[in-house]
Amino acid sequence: MNYDHPQLLDRLAAHYVLGTMNARVRRRFARIMRNSFAAQRAVADWQTRLAPLSASIPAVQAPGRVWRAIDRRTRPASAARRWQERLRTFLIGMLKPALGLFFGIVMTLGVMHQAPGTFGLQHKSSTLAASYVGLLTDSTGAPAVAASSLRRGEILSIKVLKPLAIPKHHVAQLWALPKDGKPIPIGVIPGDGKADIRLSAAAEEIFANVPKLAVSFEPTGAVKVPGSDFVLSGHCIKIW
Amino acid sequence: MTKQSENNEQLTHLLARVGQGDHAAFEQIYKLTSSHLFGVALRLLKHRGHAEDVLQESYVNIWNHADSYAAGLATPMTWLISVVRNNSLDRLRSNKTADKSRMTMLEEGDSHHGVDAGADPAALFLRASEGLRMRDCMTQLEAAQRQSLALTYYNGLSHAELAVHLRAPLGTVKAWVRRGLEKLRKCMTGVETAQGN
């Protein structure tokens, strides 16, 4: 089934939100949604359309035991917390250097293995400088674009891992999606190969509260807001 | 600023704080929203114990994933309702024994299941549309389409369960749901466009 087809995605999203899917189809669509920003957006649109239907459902006071159980699971009891704090202090004091080294090596090796060309790290360094890294995937979950910038750098390095089929008279626009607020236009990326985008400020100022990046195809010319669905999306993480 | 947008703004602010691990903000969200969300879970599951479990699970999800809430995609209340509805529907669909018992219940024409389910779905559907911009869209639906959407949204019926409940062929009820949704989408898109102009 071709999940890139917007009409099919819209229909599946509607059935997912309405709740008519059986368990198997529901699980499959939930898996697709995890990797597809277009599917997430189609679902969010239907949630917005149908959410007003919940307004007529009578509110019912939940028994106090529900909150107490939630509280226990989200905020450990004080005795347990004290133990955790002691353990944490111990770990930080005794094992922090060892753990830091271990995770540093694992993370560095992982990133270097995934996209060594993007970061220019081959044979140069055994540690990775504090950076922002994004890996954008297409609707099938395949890695398509890697983006990285030094924490205080003003250059965002782009490597296209899977060539983009950019429509004629359009450009591939990269967006930063902040936790709250509108998408921020970052720049135009090429359909293939590598590029460096000069950022309007230090990376930290732009990406500190940006958990996700996305790409949409926009008509040539400056755009301030996305005018079409995102074709690629992925997490933006801090490496330090 | 309307009351609704004030509430949304307050919830957005609280969710942002929860995303940073602020437990007091989390407790405030629970106080503001748990009655409505418990009503939503109870409506779908029709079983107090199951609804309490789902409510608990949903708020733990909200605590763990508040930082992934995307304000640009949906209002905070829509997001919270979706978390509870998804957990409720997953629970309904995952329990095969319960499914069988639901099918028997539907075949016997009994839509209640141990807990007072409140108003029937059609009445809830009409009440929800009153005063909302979707009212005109609801009236454009045929009766069978409206009934099918109401039964699936409020009672959590799958296509197969809907066919049993309405004593109609599976293909027919699928078409009622599909056409009902298509009409709703087209109509609401038109309303949004008109409001945007």
Coordinates of C-alpha atoms in Angstrom, one line a residue:
Chain A
M1 CA 0.0 0.0 0.0
N2 CA 1.4 3.4 -0.9
Y3 CA 1.1 5.5 2.2
D4 CA 2.6 8.6 0.4
H5 CA -0.8 9.1 -1.3
P6 CA -2.4 12.0 0.6
Q7 CA -6.0 10.8 0.0
L8 CA -5.3 7.3 1.3
L9 CA -3.5 8.8 4.3
D10 CA -6.4 11.1 5.0
R11 CA -8.9 8.2 4.8
L12 CA -6.8 6.0 7.1
A13 CA -6.2 8.9 9.5
A14 CA -10.0 9.5 9.7
H15 CA -10.7 5.8 10.5
Y16 CA -7.9 5.7 13.0
V17 CA -9.2 8.8 14.9
L18 CA -12.9 7.7 14.6
G19 CA -11.9 4.3 15.9
T20 CA -13.3 1.9 13.3
M21 CA -10.1 0.0 12.7
N22 CA -9.6 -3.4 14.1
A23 CA -6.6 -4.1 16.4
R24 CA -4.3 -5.3 13.6
V25 CA -4.9 -2.4 11.2
R26 CA -4.8 0.0 14.2
R27 CA -1.3 -1.2 15.3
R28 CA 0.0 -1.1 11.7
F29 CA -1.2 2.5 11.2
A30 CA 0.2 3.5 14.6
R31 CA 3.6 2.2 13.4
I32 CA 3.4 4.2 10.1
M33 CA 2.5 7.3 12.1
R34 CA 5.6 7.0 14.3
N35 CA 7.8 7.5 11.2
S36 CA 5.7 9.8 9.0
F37 CA 5.1 13.4 9.7
A38 CA 2.4 13.5 6.9
A39 CA 0.5 10.7 8.8
Q40 CA 0.9 12.5 12.1
R41 CA -0.5 15.7 10.5
A42 CA -3.4 13.9 8.8
V43 CA -4.3 12.3 12.2
A44 CA -4.0 15.7 14.0
D45 CA -6.3 17.3 11.4
W46 CA -9.0 14.6 12.0
Q47 CA -8.5 14.9 15.8
T48 CA -9.2 18.6 15.5
R49 CA -12.3 18.0 13.3
L50 CA -13.8 15.4 15.6
A51 CA -12.7 16.6 19.0
P52 CA -15.7 18.9 19.3
L53 CA -17.9 15.8 19.5
S54 CA -16.4 15.0 22.9
A55 CA -17.8 18.3 24.3
S56 CA -21.2 16.7 24.8
I57 CA -19.9 13.8 26.9
P58 CA -20.8 14.3 30.5
A59 CA -17.8 15.0 32.8
V60 CA -17.4 12.4 35.6
Q61 CA -15.2 13.0 38.7
A62 CA -12.5 10.3 38.8
P63 CA -12.0 8.7 42.2
G64 CA -9.1 10.0 44.3
R65 CA -7.2 6.7 44.0
V66 CA -6.5 7.4 40.3
W67 CA -4.5 10.6 41.0
R68 CA -2.7 8.8 43.9
A69 CA -1.7 6.0 41.5
I70 CA -0.5 8.5 38.9
D71 CA 1.3 10.5 41.5
R72 CA 3.1 7.4 42.7
R73 CA 4.2 6.5 39.2
T74 CA 5.3 10.0 38.2
R75 CA 6.7 11.2 41.5
P76 CA 8.4 8.4 43.5
A77 CA 7.6 8.4 47.3
S78 CA 10.0 10.4 49.4
A79 CA 11.7 7.3 50.9
A80 CA 12.2 5.8 47.5
R81 CA 13.4 9.2 46.2
R82 CA 15.9 9.5 49.0
W83 CA 17.3 6.1 48.0
Q84 CA 17.4 7.1 44.4
E85 CA 19.2 10.3 45.3
R86 CA 21.8 8.3 47.4
L87 CA 22.3 5.9 44.5
R88 CA 22.5 8.8 42.1
T89 CA 25.1 10.6 44.2
F90 CA 27.1 7.4 44.5
L91 CA 26.9 6.8 40.8
I92 CA 27.8 10.4 39.9
G93 CA 30.8 10.3 42.4
M94 CA 32.2 6.9 41.5
L95 CA 31.0 6.1 38.1
K96 CA 30.4 9.3 36.2
P97 CA 33.8 9.4 34.5
A98 CA 33.5 5.7 33.5
L99 CA 29.9 6.1 32.3
G100 CA 30.7 9.3 30.5
L101 CA 33.6 7.7 28.7
F102 CA 31.6 4.6 27.8
F103 CA 28.5 6.5 26.5
G104 CA 30.8 9.0 24.7
I105 CA 32.5 6.2 22.9
V106 CA 29.3 4.4 22.0
M107 CA 27.6 7.6 20.8
T108 CA 30.6 8.8 18.8
L109 CA 31.1 5.4 17.2
G110 CA 27.4 5.2 16.4
V111 CA 27.2 8.7 14.8
M112 CA 30.5 8.2 12.9
H113 CA 29.3 4.8 11.7
Q114 CA 25.9 6.3 10.5
A115 CA 27.2 9.4 8.7
P116 CA 30.9 9.9 9.0
G117 CA 31.0 12.1 5.9
T118 CA 28.5 14.5 7.3
F119 CA 30.5 15.3 10.3
G120 CA 33.9 15.2 8.7
L121 CA 35.2 13.0 11.5
Q122 CA 37.1 10.3 9.7
H123 CA 40.6 9.9 11.2
K124 CA 40.5 13.3 12.8
S125 CA 39.1 12.9 16.3
S126 CA 37.9 10.3 18.7
T127 CA 35.3 12.6 20.3
L128 CA 32.4 14.5 18.8
A129 CA 32.2 18.3 19.6
A130 CA 29.0 19.6 21.1
S131 CA 26.6 19.7 18.2
Y132 CA 23.0 19.6 17.1
V133 CA 22.2 16.7 14.8
G134 CA 19.1 15.9 12.9
L135 CA 18.2 12.9 10.8
L136 CA 15.2 13.3 8.6
T137 CA 13.4 10.3 7.2
D138 CA 10.8 9.9 4.4
S139 CA 7.3 8.5 4.8
T140 CA 8.7 5.0 4.6
G141 CA 11.1 5.7 7.5
A142 CA 14.2 5.6 5.2
P143 CA 16.9 8.1 6.2
A144 CA 16.9 10.9 3.6
V145 CA 18.8 14.0 5.0
A146 CA 21.3 14.4 7.8
A147 CA 21.9 17.9 9.3
S148 CA 24.4 19.0 11.8
S149 CA 25.8 22.1 13.3
L150 CA 28.3 22.9 16.1
R151 CA 26.5 24.1 19.2
R152 CA 27.7 27.6 18.8
G153 CA 28.4 27.4 15.1
E154 CA 26.5 29.4 12.4
I155 CA 26.8 26.8 9.7
L156 CA 24.4 23.9 9.2
S157 CA 25.9 21.1 7.2
I158 CA 23.5 19.2 5.1
K159 CA 24.0 15.8 3.5
V160 CA 21.3 14.3 1.3
L161 CA 21.3 10.6 1.9
K162 CA 18.5 9.8 -0.5
P163 CA 17.9 12.1 -3.6
L164 CA 14.8 14.2 -3.3
A165 CA 12.4 14.4 -6.2
I166 CA 11.8 18.2 -6.0
P167 CA 8.9 19.3 -8.2
K168 CA 9.7 21.8 -11.0
H169 CA 9.7 25.5 -9.9
H170 CA 9.8 24.3 -6.3
V171 CA 12.6 24.1 -3.7
A172 CA 13.1 21.8 -0.7
Q173 CA 12.7 24.1 2.3
L174 CA 14.1 23.0 5.7
W175 CA 12.1 23.9 8.8
A176 CA 12.8 23.8 12.5
L177 CA 9.7 22.8 14.5
P178 CA 9.9 24.3 18.0
K179 CA 8.2 22.7 21.0
D180 CA 5.7 25.6 20.9
G181 CA 5.3 28.1 18.2
K182 CA 5.4 28.2 14.4
P183 CA 7.8 26.4 12.1
I184 CA 11.0 28.4 11.6
P185 CA 12.4 28.5 8.0
I186 CA 16.1 27.4 8.1
G187 CA 17.0 27.4 4.5
V188 CA 16.8 25.6 1.2
I189 CA 18.5 22.3 0.8
P190 CA 19.7 20.6 -2.4
G191 CA 18.1 17.6 -4.0
D192 CA 21.3 15.6 -3.8
G193 CA 24.8 15.8 -2.4
K194 CA 25.9 18.2 0.4
A195 CA 25.5 21.9 1.3
D196 CA 26.2 24.3 4.0
I197 CA 23.4 26.6 5.2
R198 CA 24.5 29.9 6.9
L199 CA 22.2 30.3 9.9
S200 CA 20.8 33.6 11.0
A201 CA 22.2 33.1 14.5
A202 CA 24.3 30.7 16.5
A203 CA 22.8 27.1 16.3
E204 CA 22.1 27.1 20.0
E205 CA 19.8 30.2 19.7
I206 CA 17.8 28.5 17.0
F207 CA 17.7 24.9 18.0
A208 CA 17.7 24.9 21.8
N209 CA 13.9 24.3 21.9
V210 CA 13.5 22.5 18.6
P211 CA 12.8 18.8 19.0
K212 CA 12.1 18.2 15.3
L213 CA 13.1 19.2 11.8
A214 CA 11.1 18.8 8.6
V215 CA 11.3 19.5 4.9
S216 CA 8.5 20.6 2.6
F217 CA 8.5 21.4 -1.1
E218 CA 7.6 25.1 -1.6
P219 CA 7.3 27.3 -4.7
T220 CA 10.5 29.1 -5.5
G221 CA 10.9 32.3 -3.5
A222 CA 11.0 33.2 0.2
V223 CA 8.4 31.4 2.3
K224 CA 7.7 32.2 6.0
V225 CA 5.2 29.4 6.7
P226 CA 4.9 25.9 5.3
G227 CA 2.4 25.9 2.4
S228 CA 2.4 22.1 1.9
D229 CA 2.7 18.8 3.8
F230 CA 6.1 17.9 5.1
V231 CA 7.8 15.3 3.0
L232 CA 10.6 14.5 5.4
S233 CA 10.7 14.8 9.2
G234 CA 12.9 13.7 12.0
H235 CA 14.2 14.4 15.5
C236 CA 16.7 17.2 16.3
I237 CA 19.0 16.2 19.1
K238 CA 21.8 17.7 21.1
I239 CA 25.1 15.8 21.2
W240 CA 26.8 16.9 24.3
Chain B
M1 CA -9.8 36.6 24.0
T2 CA -12.5 33.9 24.4
K3 CA -12.8 31.6 27.4
Q4 CA -11.8 28.6 25.2
S5 CA -8.6 30.3 23.9
E6 CA -7.7 31.4 27.4
N7 CA -8.1 27.8 28.6
N8 CA -6.0 26.6 25.6
E9 CA -3.3 29.1 26.4
Q10 CA -3.2 28.1 30.0
L11 CA -3.0 24.4 29.1
T12 CA -0.3 25.1 26.5
H13 CA 1.7 26.9 29.2
L14 CA 1.2 24.1 31.7
L15 CA 2.1 21.4 29.2
A16 CA 5.4 23.3 28.4
R17 CA 6.2 23.3 32.1
V18 CA 5.3 19.6 32.4
G19 CA 7.7 19.0 29.5
Q20 CA 10.4 20.4 31.7
G21 CA 9.5 18.1 34.6
D22 CA 7.3 20.5 36.6
H23 CA 5.1 18.1 38.7
A24 CA 3.0 20.9 40.2
A25 CA 2.0 22.0 36.6
F26 CA 1.1 18.3 35.9
E27 CA -1.1 18.2 39.0
Q28 CA -2.8 21.3 37.8
I29 CA -3.5 19.8 34.4
Y30 CA -5.0 16.8 36.1
K31 CA -7.3 19.0 38.2
L32 CA -8.4 21.0 35.1
T33 CA -9.0 18.1 32.7
S34 CA -9.4 14.7 34.5
S35 CA -13.2 14.9 34.9
H36 CA -13.8 15.5 31.2
L37 CA -11.2 12.9 30.2
F38 CA -12.6 10.3 32.7
G39 CA -16.0 10.9 31.0
V40 CA -14.5 10.2 27.6
A41 CA -12.8 7.0 28.8
L42 CA -16.0 5.8 30.6
R43 CA -18.1 6.6 27.6
L44 CA -16.0 4.3 25.4
L45 CA -15.2 1.5 27.8
K46 CA -18.4 1.5 29.8
H47 CA -16.5 -0.1 32.7
R48 CA -15.3 2.0 35.7
G49 CA -12.3 -0.1 36.5
H50 CA -11.1 -0.2 32.9
A51 CA -11.7 3.5 32.5
E52 CA -9.7 4.3 35.7
D53 CA -6.8 2.1 34.4
V54 CA -6.9 3.9 31.1
L55 CA -7.1 7.4 32.7
Q56 CA -4.1 6.5 34.9
E57 CA -2.1 5.2 31.9
S58 CA -3.0 8.2 29.8
Y59 CA -1.8 10.7 32.4
V60 CA 1.5 8.8 32.8
N61 CA 1.8 9.0 29.0
I62 CA 1.1 12.8 29.2
W63 CA 3.8 13.2 31.9
N64 CA 6.3 11.2 29.9
H65 CA 5.6 12.8 26.5
A66 CA 4.5 16.3 27.3
D67 CA 7.7 17.6 25.6
S68 CA 6.5 16.0 22.3
Y69 CA 3.2 17.9 22.2
A70 CA 3.3 20.0 19.1
A71 CA 1.3 23.1 19.6
G72 CA 1.2 23.7 15.9
L73 CA -0.7 20.5 15.2
A74 CA -3.5 20.5 17.7
T75 CA -4.9 22.4 20.7
P76 CA -3.8 21.0 24.0
M77 CA -7.3 19.7 24.9
T78 CA -7.6 18.0 21.5
W79 CA -4.2 16.3 22.2
L80 CA -5.2 15.2 25.7
I81 CA -8.6 13.8 24.4
S82 CA -6.6 12.0 21.7
V83 CA -4.3 10.4 24.2
V84 CA -7.3 9.1 26.2
R85 CA -9.3 8.0 23.2
N86 CA -6.3 6.1 21.7
N87 CA -5.6 4.3 25.0
S88 CA -9.3 3.5 25.3
L89 CA -9.6 2.2 21.8
D90 CA -6.4 0.2 22.1
R91 CA -7.8 -1.4 25.2
L92 CA -11.2 -2.1 23.5
R93 CA -9.4 -3.7 20.5
S94 CA -6.7 -5.6 22.4
N95 CA -9.1 -7.5 24.7
K96 CA -10.4 -10.4 22.6
T97 CA -12.6 -11.8 25.4
A98 CA -14.1 -8.4 25.9
D99 CA -14.6 -8.2 22.1
K100 CA -16.6 -11.4 22.1
S101 CA -18.7 -10.2 25.0
R102 CA -19.2 -6.9 23.2
M103 CA -20.3 -8.7 20.0
T104 CA -22.8 -10.8 22.0
M105 CA -24.0 -7.7 23.7
L106 CA -24.5 -6.0 20.3
E107 CA -26.2 -9.0 18.8
E108 CA -28.6 -8.9 21.8
G109 CA -29.2 -5.2 21.1
D110 CA -27.9 -4.1 24.5
S111 CA -25.7 -1.0 24.2
H112 CA -25.1 -0.7 28.0
H113 CA -22.4 -2.7 29.8
G114 CA -22.6 -2.5 33.5
V115 CA -22.2 1.3 33.7
D116 CA -24.8 3.9 32.8
A117 CA -23.6 5.0 29.4
G118 CA -25.6 8.2 29.6
A119 CA -27.4 9.6 26.6
D120 CA -27.5 7.6 23.4
P121 CA -24.8 8.3 20.8
A122 CA -27.2 10.1 18.4
A123 CA -28.3 12.5 21.1
L124 CA -24.7 13.2 22.1
F125 CA -23.8 13.8 18.4
L126 CA -26.6 16.4 18.0
R127 CA -25.8 18.0 21.3
A128 CA -22.1 18.3 20.4
S129 CA -23.0 20.0 17.1
E130 CA -25.3 22.6 18.6
G131 CA -23.7 25.9 18.8
L132 CA -20.6 24.6 17.0
R133 CA -19.5 25.5 13.6
M134 CA -20.0 21.9 12.6
R135 CA -23.8 22.1 13.1
D136 CA -24.5 22.8 9.4
C137 CA -22.1 20.0 8.4
M138 CA -23.9 17.5 10.7
T139 CA -27.3 18.3 9.2
Q140 CA -25.9 17.6 5.7
L141 CA -25.2 13.9 6.7
E142 CA -27.8 11.3 5.9
A143 CA -29.4 9.6 8.9
A144 CA -27.5 6.3 8.5
Q145 CA -24.2 8.2 8.1
R146 CA -24.9 10.3 11.2
Q147 CA -25.9 7.2 13.2
S148 CA -22.8 5.3 12.1
L149 CA -20.4 8.1 13.0
A150 CA -22.1 8.6 16.3
L151 CA -21.9 4.9 17.2
T152 CA -18.3 4.6 16.3
Y153 CA -17.1 7.8 17.9
Y154 CA -19.1 7.5 21.2
N155 CA -19.3 3.7 21.6
G156 CA -16.0 2.8 20.0
L157 CA -17.5 0.3 17.6
S158 CA -15.3 -1.2 14.9
H159 CA -16.7 -1.7 11.4
A160 CA -17.6 -5.3 12.2
E161 CA -19.3 -4.4 15.5
L162 CA -21.2 -1.6 13.7
A163 CA -22.5 -4.1 11.1
V164 CA -23.8 -6.4 13.9
H165 CA -25.3 -3.5 15.8
L166 CA -27.1 -2.0 12.8
R167 CA -27.9 -5.5 11.3
A168 CA -26.5 -4.3 8.0
P169 CA -23.9 -5.9 5.6
L170 CA -20.3 -4.9 6.5
G171 CA -19.8 -3.3 3.1
T172 CA -22.8 -1.1 3.6
V173 CA -21.8 0.2 7.0
K174 CA -18.2 0.8 5.8
A175 CA -19.7 2.9 3.0
W176 CA -21.9 4.9 5.4
V177 CA -18.9 5.7 7.6
R178 CA -16.6 6.5 4.7
R179 CA -19.2 8.8 3.0
G180 CA -20.1 10.4 6.3
L181 CA -16.5 11.3 7.0
E182 CA -15.9 12.5 3.4
K183 CA -19.0 14.8 3.7
L184 CA -17.8 16.0 7.1
R185 CA -14.3 16.8 5.9
K186 CA -15.5 18.6 2.8
C187 CA -18.0 20.7 4.7
M188 CA -15.7 21.6 7.6
T189 CA -12.9 22.5 5.2
G190 CA -15.4 24.9 3.5
V191 CA -16.3 26.4 6.9
E192 CA -12.7 26.8 7.8
T193 CA -11.9 28.5 4.5
A194 CA -14.9 30.8 4.9
Q195 CA -13.9 31.7 8.4
G196 CA -10.3 32.3 7.3
N197 CA -11.4 34.8 4.6

